[in-house]
XYZ file of C-alpha atoms in Angstrom:
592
model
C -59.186 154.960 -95.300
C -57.814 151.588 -94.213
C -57.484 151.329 -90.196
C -54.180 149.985 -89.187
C -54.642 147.890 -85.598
C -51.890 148.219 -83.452
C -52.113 144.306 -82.080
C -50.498 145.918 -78.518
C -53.860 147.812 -78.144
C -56.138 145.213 -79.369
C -56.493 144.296 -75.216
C -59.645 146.684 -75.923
C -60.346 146.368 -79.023
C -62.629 143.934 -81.233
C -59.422 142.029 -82.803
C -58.878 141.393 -79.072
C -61.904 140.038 -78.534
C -62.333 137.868 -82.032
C -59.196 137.011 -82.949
C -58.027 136.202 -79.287
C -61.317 133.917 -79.013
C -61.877 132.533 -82.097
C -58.370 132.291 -84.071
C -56.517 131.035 -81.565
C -58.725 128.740 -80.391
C -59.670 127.849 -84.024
C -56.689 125.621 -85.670
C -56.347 125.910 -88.981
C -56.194 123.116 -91.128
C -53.267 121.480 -89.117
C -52.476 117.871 -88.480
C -55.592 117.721 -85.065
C -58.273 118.978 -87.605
C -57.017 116.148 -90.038
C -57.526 113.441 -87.149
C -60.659 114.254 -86.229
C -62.270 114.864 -89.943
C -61.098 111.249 -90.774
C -61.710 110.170 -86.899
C -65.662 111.088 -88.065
C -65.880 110.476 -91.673
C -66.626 106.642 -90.609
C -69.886 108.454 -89.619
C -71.021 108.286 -93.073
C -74.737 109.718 -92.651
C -72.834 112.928 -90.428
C -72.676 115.915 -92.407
C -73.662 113.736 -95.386
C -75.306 117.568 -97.190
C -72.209 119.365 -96.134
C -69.595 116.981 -97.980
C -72.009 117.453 -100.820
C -74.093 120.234 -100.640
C -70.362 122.294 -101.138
C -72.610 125.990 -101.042
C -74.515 127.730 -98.530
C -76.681 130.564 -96.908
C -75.376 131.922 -93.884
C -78.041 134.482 -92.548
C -77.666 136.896 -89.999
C -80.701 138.304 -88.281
C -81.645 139.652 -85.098
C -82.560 141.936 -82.888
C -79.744 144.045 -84.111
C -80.792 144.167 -87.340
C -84.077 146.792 -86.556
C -80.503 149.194 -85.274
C -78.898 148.767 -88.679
C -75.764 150.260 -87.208
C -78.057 153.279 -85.837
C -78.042 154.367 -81.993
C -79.663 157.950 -81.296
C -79.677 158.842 -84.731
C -75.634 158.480 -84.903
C -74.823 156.109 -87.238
C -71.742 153.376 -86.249
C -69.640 152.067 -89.077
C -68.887 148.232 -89.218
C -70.265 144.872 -87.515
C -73.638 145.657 -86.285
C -74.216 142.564 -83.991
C -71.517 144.670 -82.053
C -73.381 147.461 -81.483
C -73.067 147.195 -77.550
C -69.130 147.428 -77.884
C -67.294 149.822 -76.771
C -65.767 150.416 -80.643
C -69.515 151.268 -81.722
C -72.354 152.516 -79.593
C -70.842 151.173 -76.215
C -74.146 150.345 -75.056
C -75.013 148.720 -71.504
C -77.421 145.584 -71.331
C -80.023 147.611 -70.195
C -79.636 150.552 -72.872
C -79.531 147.895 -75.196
C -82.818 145.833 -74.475
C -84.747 149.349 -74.047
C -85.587 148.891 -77.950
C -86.670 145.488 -78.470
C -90.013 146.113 -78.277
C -90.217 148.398 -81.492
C -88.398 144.886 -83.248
C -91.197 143.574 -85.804
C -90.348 142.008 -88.666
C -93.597 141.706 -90.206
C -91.924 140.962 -94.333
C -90.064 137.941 -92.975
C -91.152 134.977 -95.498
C -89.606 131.807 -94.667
C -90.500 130.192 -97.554
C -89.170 132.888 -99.892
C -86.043 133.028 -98.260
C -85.856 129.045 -98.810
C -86.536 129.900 -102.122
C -84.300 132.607 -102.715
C -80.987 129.926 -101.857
C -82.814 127.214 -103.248
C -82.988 129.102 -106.935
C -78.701 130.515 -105.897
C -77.988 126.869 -106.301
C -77.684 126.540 -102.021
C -77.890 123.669 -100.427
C -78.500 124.320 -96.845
C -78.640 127.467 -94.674
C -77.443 128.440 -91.324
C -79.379 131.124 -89.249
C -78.428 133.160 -85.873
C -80.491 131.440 -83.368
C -78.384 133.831 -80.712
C -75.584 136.158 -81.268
C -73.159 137.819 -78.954
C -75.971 139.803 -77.349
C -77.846 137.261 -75.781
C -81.217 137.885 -78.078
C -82.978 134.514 -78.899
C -84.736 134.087 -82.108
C -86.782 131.238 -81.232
C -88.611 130.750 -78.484
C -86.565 130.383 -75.400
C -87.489 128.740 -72.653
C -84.024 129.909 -70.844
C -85.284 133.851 -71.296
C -88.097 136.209 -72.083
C -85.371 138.353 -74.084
C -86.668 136.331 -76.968
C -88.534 137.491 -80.283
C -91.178 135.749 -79.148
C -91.903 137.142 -75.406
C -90.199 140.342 -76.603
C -91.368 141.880 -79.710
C -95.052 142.260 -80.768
C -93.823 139.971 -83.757
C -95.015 137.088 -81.697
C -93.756 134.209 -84.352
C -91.371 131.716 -83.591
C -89.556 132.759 -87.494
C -86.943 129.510 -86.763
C -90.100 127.223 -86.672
C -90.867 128.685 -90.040
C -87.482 128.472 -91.695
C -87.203 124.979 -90.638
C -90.121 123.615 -92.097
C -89.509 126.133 -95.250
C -86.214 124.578 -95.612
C -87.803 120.889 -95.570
C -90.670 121.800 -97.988
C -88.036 123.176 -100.381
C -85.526 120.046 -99.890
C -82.666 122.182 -97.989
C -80.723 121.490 -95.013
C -81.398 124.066 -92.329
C -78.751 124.838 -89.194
C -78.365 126.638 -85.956
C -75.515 129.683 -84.902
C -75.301 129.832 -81.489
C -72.983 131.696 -79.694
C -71.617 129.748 -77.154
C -69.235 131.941 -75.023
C -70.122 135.535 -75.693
C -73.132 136.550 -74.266
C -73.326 140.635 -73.424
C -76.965 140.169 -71.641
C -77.250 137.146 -69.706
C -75.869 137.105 -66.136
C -72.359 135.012 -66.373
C -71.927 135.006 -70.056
C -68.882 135.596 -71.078
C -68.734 139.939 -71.707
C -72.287 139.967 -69.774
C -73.408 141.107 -66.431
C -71.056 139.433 -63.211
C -74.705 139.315 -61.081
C -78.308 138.768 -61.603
C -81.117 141.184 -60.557
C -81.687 140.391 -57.172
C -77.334 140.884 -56.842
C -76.679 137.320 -56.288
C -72.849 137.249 -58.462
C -73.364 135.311 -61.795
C -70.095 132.690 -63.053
C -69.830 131.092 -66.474
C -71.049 127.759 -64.870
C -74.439 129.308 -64.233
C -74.877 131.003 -67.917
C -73.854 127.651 -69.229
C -76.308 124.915 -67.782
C -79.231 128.026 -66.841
C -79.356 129.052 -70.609
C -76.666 128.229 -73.098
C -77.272 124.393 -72.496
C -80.480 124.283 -72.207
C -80.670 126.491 -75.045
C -78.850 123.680 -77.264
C -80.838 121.114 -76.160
C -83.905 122.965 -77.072
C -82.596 123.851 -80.817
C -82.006 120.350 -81.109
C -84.769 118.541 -80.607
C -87.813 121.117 -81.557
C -87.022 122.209 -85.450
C -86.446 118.832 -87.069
C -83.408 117.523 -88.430
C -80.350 120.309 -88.424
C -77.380 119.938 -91.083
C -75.057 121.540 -88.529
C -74.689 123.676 -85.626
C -72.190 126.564 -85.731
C -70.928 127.758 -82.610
C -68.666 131.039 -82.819
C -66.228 132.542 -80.641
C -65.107 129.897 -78.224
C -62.083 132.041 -76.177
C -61.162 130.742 -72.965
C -63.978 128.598 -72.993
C -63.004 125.475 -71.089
C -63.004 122.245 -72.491
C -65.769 120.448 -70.330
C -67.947 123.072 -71.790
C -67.110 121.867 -75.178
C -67.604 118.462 -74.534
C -71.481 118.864 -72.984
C -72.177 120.842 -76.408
C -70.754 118.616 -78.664
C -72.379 115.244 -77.245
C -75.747 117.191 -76.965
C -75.619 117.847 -80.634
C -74.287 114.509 -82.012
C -76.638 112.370 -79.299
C -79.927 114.727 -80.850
C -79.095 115.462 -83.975
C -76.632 112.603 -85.006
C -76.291 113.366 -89.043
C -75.260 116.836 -88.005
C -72.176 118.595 -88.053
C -70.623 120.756 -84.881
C -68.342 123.832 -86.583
C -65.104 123.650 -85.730
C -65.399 127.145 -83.410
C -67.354 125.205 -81.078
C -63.224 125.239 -79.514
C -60.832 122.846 -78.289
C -60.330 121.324 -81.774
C -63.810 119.604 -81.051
C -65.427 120.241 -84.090
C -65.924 117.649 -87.065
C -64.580 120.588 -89.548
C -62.755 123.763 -90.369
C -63.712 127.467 -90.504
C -61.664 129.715 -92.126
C -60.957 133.586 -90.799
C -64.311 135.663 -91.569
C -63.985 137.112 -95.364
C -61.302 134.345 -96.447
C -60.926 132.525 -99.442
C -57.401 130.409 -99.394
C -55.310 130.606 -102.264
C -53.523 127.298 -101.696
C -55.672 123.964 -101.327
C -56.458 122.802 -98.205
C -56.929 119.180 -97.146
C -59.691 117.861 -94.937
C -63.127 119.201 -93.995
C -63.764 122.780 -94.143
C -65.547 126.126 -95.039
C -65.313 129.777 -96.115
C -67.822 132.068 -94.421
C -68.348 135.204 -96.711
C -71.084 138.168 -96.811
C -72.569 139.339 -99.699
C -71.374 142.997 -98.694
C -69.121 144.135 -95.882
C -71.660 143.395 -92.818
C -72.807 139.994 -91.465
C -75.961 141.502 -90.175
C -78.116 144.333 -92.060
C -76.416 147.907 -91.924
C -78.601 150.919 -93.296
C -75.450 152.444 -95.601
C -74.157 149.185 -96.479
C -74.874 149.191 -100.493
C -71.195 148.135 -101.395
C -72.389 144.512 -102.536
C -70.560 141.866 -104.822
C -71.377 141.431 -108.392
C -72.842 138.226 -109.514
C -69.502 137.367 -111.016
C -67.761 137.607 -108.085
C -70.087 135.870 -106.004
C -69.854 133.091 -108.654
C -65.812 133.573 -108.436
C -65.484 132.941 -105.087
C -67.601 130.039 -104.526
C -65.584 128.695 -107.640
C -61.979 129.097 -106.110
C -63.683 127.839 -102.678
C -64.842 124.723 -104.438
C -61.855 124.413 -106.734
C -59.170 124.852 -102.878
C -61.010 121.890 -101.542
C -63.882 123.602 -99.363
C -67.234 124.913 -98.477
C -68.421 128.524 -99.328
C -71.221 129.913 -97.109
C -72.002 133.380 -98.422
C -74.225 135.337 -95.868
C -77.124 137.587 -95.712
C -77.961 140.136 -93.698
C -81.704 140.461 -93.714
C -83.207 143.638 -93.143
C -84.616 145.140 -90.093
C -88.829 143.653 -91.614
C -86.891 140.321 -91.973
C -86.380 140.787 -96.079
C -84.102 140.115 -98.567
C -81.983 143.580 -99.636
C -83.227 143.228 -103.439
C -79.321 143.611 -104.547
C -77.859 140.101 -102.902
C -81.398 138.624 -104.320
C -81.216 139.566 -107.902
C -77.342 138.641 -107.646
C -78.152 135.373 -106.575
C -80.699 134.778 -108.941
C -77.796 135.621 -111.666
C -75.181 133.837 -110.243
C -77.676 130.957 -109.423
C -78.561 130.705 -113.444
C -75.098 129.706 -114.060
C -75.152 127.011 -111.529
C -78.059 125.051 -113.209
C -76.054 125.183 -116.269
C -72.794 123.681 -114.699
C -74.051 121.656 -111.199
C -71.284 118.959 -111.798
C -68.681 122.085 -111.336
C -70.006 122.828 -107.735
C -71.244 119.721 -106.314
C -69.024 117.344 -107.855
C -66.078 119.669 -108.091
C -62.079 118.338 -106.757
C -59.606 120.172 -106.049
C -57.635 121.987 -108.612
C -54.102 119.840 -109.890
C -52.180 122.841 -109.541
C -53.398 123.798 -106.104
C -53.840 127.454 -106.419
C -55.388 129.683 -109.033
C -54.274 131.425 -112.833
C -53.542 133.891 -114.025
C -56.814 133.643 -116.062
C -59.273 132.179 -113.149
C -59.375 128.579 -111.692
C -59.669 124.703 -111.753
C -61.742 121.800 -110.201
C -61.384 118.020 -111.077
C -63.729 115.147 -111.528
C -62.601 111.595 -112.446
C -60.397 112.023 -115.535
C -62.287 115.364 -116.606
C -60.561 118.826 -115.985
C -62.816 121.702 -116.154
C -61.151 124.860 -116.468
C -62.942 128.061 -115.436
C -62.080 131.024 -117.035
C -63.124 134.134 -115.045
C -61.206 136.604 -117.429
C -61.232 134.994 -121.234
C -58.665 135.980 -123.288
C -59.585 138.026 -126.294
C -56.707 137.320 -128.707
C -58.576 133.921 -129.373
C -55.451 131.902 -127.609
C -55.912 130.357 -123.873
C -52.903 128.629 -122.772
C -52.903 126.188 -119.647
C -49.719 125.737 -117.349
C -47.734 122.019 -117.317
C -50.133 118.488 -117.416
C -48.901 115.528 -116.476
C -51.198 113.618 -118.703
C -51.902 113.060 -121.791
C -55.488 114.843 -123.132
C -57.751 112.753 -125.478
C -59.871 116.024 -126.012
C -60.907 119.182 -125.662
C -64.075 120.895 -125.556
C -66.204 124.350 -125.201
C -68.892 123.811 -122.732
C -71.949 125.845 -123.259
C -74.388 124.276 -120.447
C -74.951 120.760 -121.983
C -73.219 121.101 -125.561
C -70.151 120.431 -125.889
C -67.539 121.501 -128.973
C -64.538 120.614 -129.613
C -61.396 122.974 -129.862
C -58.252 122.924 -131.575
C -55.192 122.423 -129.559
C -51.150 122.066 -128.981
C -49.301 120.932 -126.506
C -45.325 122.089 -126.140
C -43.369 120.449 -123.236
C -46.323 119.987 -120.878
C -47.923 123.493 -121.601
C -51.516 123.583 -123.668
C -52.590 125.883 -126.131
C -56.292 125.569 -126.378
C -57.793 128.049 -129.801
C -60.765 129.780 -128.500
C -63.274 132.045 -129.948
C -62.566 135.790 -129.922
C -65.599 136.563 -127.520
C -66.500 134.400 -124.177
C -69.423 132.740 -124.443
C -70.450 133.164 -120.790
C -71.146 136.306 -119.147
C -70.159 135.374 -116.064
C -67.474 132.529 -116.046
C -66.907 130.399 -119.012
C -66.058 126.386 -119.005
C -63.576 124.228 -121.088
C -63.240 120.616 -120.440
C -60.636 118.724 -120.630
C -60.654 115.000 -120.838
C -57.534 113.407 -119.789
C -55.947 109.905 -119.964
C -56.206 109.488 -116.001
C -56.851 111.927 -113.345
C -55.346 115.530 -113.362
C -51.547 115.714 -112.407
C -48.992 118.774 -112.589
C -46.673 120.643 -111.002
C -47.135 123.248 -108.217
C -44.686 125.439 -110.134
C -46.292 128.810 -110.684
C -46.711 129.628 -114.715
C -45.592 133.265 -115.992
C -49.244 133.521 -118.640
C -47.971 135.225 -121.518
C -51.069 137.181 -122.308
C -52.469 138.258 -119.035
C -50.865 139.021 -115.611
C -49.508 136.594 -113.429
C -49.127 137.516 -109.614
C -46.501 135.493 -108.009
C -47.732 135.507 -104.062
C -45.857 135.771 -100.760
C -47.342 132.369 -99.936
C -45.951 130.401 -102.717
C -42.550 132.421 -102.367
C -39.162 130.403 -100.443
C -37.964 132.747 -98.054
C -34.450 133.283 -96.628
C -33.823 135.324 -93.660
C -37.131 136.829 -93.557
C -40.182 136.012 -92.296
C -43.377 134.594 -94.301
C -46.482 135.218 -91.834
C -49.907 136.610 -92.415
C -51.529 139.960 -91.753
C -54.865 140.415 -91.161
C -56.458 144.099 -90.633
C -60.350 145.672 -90.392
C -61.254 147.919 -93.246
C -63.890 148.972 -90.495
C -64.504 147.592 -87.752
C -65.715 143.714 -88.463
C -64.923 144.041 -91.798
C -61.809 141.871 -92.196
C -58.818 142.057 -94.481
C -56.451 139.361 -95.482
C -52.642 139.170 -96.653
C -49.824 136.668 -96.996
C -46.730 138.990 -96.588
C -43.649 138.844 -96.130
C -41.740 141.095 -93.143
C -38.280 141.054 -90.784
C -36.216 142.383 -93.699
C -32.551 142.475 -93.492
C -29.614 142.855 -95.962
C -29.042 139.084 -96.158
C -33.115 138.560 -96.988
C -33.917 136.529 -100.018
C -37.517 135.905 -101.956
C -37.512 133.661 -104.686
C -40.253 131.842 -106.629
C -40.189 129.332 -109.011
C -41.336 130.264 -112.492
C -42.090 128.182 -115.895
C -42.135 130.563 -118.793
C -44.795 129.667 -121.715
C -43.448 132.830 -123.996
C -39.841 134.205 -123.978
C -40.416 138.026 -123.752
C -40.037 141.317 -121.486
C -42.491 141.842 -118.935
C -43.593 144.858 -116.875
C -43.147 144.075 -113.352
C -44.544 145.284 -109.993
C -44.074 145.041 -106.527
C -46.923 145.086 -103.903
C -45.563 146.514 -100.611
C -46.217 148.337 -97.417
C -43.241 150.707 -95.807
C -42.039 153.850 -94.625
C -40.235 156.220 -96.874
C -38.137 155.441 -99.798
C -37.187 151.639 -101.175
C -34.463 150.185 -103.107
C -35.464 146.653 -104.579
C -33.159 144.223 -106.498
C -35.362 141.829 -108.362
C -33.501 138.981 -110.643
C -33.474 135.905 -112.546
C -30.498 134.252 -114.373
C -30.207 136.581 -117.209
C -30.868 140.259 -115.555
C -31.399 142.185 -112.996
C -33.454 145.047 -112.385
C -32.599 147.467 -109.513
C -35.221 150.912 -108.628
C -36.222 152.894 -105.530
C -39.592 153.755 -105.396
C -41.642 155.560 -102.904
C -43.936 153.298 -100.038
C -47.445 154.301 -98.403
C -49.024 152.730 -95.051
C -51.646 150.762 -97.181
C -50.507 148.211 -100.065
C -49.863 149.585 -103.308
C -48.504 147.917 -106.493
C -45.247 149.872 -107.724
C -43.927 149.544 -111.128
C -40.026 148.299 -110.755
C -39.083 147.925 -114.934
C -39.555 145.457 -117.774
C -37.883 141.623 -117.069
C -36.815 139.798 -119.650
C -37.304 136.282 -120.528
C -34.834 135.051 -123.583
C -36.675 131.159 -123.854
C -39.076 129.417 -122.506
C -37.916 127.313 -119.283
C -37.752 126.981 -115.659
C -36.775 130.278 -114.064
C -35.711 131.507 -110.302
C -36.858 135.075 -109.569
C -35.269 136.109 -106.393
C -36.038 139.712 -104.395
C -34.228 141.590 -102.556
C -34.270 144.574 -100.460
C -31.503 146.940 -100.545
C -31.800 150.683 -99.064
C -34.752 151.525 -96.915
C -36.442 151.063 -93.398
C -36.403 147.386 -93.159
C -38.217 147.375 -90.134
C -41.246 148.597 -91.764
C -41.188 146.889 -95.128
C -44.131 144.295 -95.890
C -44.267 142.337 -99.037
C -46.703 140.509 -100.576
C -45.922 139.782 -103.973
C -44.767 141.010 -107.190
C -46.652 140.707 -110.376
C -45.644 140.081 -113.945
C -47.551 141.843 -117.105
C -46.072 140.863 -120.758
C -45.538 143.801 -122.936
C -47.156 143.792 -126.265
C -44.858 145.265 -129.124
């Protein structure tokens, strides 16, 4: 069941605590982050494997991982680095640390690891050097709550992924929590005094252990790609600027995340669990998990496919970014055998097609298909067909160019296809059956470099969802929602909200088929809704019933009579507009 947050009560609550200190303090891909990504691109060696590396392995691993979401035999559902909040096992610093000592991860294998990303086609990876709860895993000098001072593991394991990831020719980077610190005396959520009573303020966590912390990490395990700092809050901006010239005076071809706070960062972290739809410019990442935990939970088996794996690194690639796709090793510091083997698979496909991730562009249409995505490179367009068509017809939306050719990709050989073009539109011939499993590649090789409209295409062989984010709103209001699934586990919507009888949606269509075509309507509400939907030839009016989650709702069949340039507008026009959340509506041609 999906957990509504009430953002009122979120004062107590982990959204309070995450979103308050990271999103706010996190800009997103505004005009500041575009100054200071070309401010530091004159750097040219700085973050030289991150402009080019383009996919990563984030790993998180700690102390918390030997829990896996278990306290006194009770088992907590959602982020298990959180365990000492007061939405899971509400544990005090003391309660907490009681366990460290039965922490050994005698599996981890820092060279397997390294080769695990290494064979996924990953160019660097980031580990948890210290989360939120103040465990180091490294040898601190700043505290004995370390893995090496603490456990009977005894091993410095970010010694050994460091040189692993130099042996196997990867970058290799820090996460450091910065702000948050639940067990050290000052840190922000930790302890207001020390042992002996003495009180305990920020200033004192920050130069006794999360400086000197940084300056450790950064001069004793080689060359880093990047540090990522998380969670910045109210963190004040002097604090920032120590970090940041620490890192760039000892490490200077490494990148500082932009969560380090105060727009300070060289680039751009999307929300946890977000892939955009829309390109973005300028430096920046997805973050991702391989499941729905960052660090290892015991019952977490709900893992993505291969395909979808491959997917969303695709679109990441193809909006303009980074995807960093993390695992949560478990409590012996190992692999899960799932995320492996669906690395391994999704890894295979990257040998065949490298030039698609590491020399990828940003797609000419600036969002995704109806059939899967796009990414450019010089005057090449590769299209990237997640869901192939089986009627042995793929058609493209509008070009701007003209095409010289044409071709099937099948790793290195290339054939040529048959195609047409009618008023910008392509229809490529394909075979019947995709010859990838996974995600299949046609190339197209154009007179100059990809150019065409932003105008959303209406597929006439597969469904096209037409989002809130592309929509032009009148008296409403276009925002985003984001929710936890459980707790940690985040959710993301465009939608559309602030309804009223003079609202208007409308999206601009190009139709490739005249036709009728089913349409739905993906909503939240209470109680019963009356929707007007139109274009210039009809208009379809139903009431349908609403839930508290998002559901897709069948509204009738709109017709098309040639193809063309189309407005569809929505409207609301009985129900409790106070409640009512859209987020698209979705078209599905009928076949007669």
């Amino acid at each position: 069941m999906r957990i509504r947050i009430n953002y009122i009560l979120l004062l107590t609550a982990y959204f309070s605590i995450y979103v308050t200190l990271v999103s706010a303090q996190q800009p997103k891909m505004n005009e500041m982050w575009k100054g200071k990504a070309e401010t530091r691109e004159m750097n040219a060696e700085r973050g030289k494997i991150f402009k080019e590396g383009r996919y990563a392995m984030f790993i998180h691993f700690g102390y918390f991982s030997h829990l896996g979401n278990k306290w006194d035999g009770k088992t907590y559902y959602g982020i298990g680095e959180w365990m000492m909040n007061e939405n899971m096992a509400n544990l005090t610093p003391e309660q907490y640390k009681s366990r460290v000592k039965e922490f050994n991860p005698t599996s981890f294998n820092a060279d397997s690891i390294a080769a695990v990303a290494k064979a996924a086609g990953m160019k660097y990876i980031i580990i948890t050097s210290k989360h939120h709860d103040g465990f180091a895993m490294f040898h601190a000098r700043s505290t004995k709550f370390n893995i090496v001072d603490a456990t009977p593991f005894k091993r410095d394991i970010m010694k050994e992924l460091s040189l692993a990831c130099q042996k196997a020719g990867l970058g290799f980077g820090f996460y450091y929590s910065q702000y948050q610190d639940w067990t050290t005396p000052g840190g922000n959520g930790g302890p207001d005094k020390y042992e002996n009573g003495q009180p305990a303020s920020f200033d004192d966590y920050f130069n006794k252990r999360c400086l000197p912390d940084i300056q450790q990490i950064t001069t004793e395990y080689g060359d880093l790609a990047l540090v990522w700092f998380d969670t910045p809050g109210g963190i004040e901006k002097k604090y920032v600027d120590k970090l940041v010239e620490v890192v760039h005076h000892n490490q200077p071809k490494a990148l500082v995340s932009g969560r380090v706070g105060h727009g300070q960062g060289d680039y751009s972290t999307l929300g946890d669990m977000e892939v955009p739809k829309k390109n973005v410019d300028g430096l920046w990442e997805s973050v991702d998990v391989t499941n729905d935990s960052w660090g290892y939970a015991w019952y977490d088996n709900n893992w993505k496919t291969p395909k979808q794996i491959l997917i969303n690194t695709l679109s990441t690639v193809a909006r303009g970014g980074n995807y960093m796709l993390n695992i949560g090793l478990g409590p012996k510091g190992e692999i899960p055998p799932q995320p492996r083997e669906a690395l391994f698979s999704s890894g295979r496909w990257i040998k065949r097609y490298p030039q698609i991730i590491y020399q990828g562009g940003r797609s000419p249409w600036g969002h995704a298909v109806s059939w899967g995505d796009a990414v450019t490179r010089g005057n090449t367009l590769s299209l990237l067909v997640y869901n192939w068509p089986s009627t042995g017809k793929l058609f493209v939306p509008r070009l701007d160019n003209t095409i010289n050719s044409v071709k099937l990709m099948e790793g290195k050989v290339a054939n040529s296809l048959k195609y047409t073009v009618h008023s910008g539109f392509i229809e490529i011939d394909i075979p019947v059956a995709a010859p990838e499993k996974l995600v299949s590649v046609i190339e197209l090789d154009l007179d100059s470099p990809a150019k065409a409209s932003a105008i959303l295409s209406v597929d006439p062989q597969q469904q096209t969802t037409l989002d809130a984010l592309f929509a032009e709103v009148r008296g409403a209001e276009k925002t985003d929602e984001h929710w936890m699934e459980k707790f940690g586990e985040w959710k993301h919507v465009d939608r559309i909200k602030g309804w009223s009888a003079d609202s208007k949606v409308m999206w601009k269509v190009s139709v490739i088929k005249p036709g009728y075509y089913q349409m739905y309507l993906n909503y939240t509400g209470e109680g019963r809704y009356v929707w007007k939907t139109e274009n210039t030839e009809q208009i379809i009016q139903n009431q349908q019933n609403s839930s508290n989650v998002y559901q897709w709702y069948p509204f009738g069949w709109m017709h098309f009579s040639k193809p063309g340039d189309y407005e569809i507008t929505v409207s609301l026009i009985e129900g409790n507009a106070g409640k009512a959340s859209l987020t698209g509506i979705k078209l599905e041609p009928v076949c007669f």
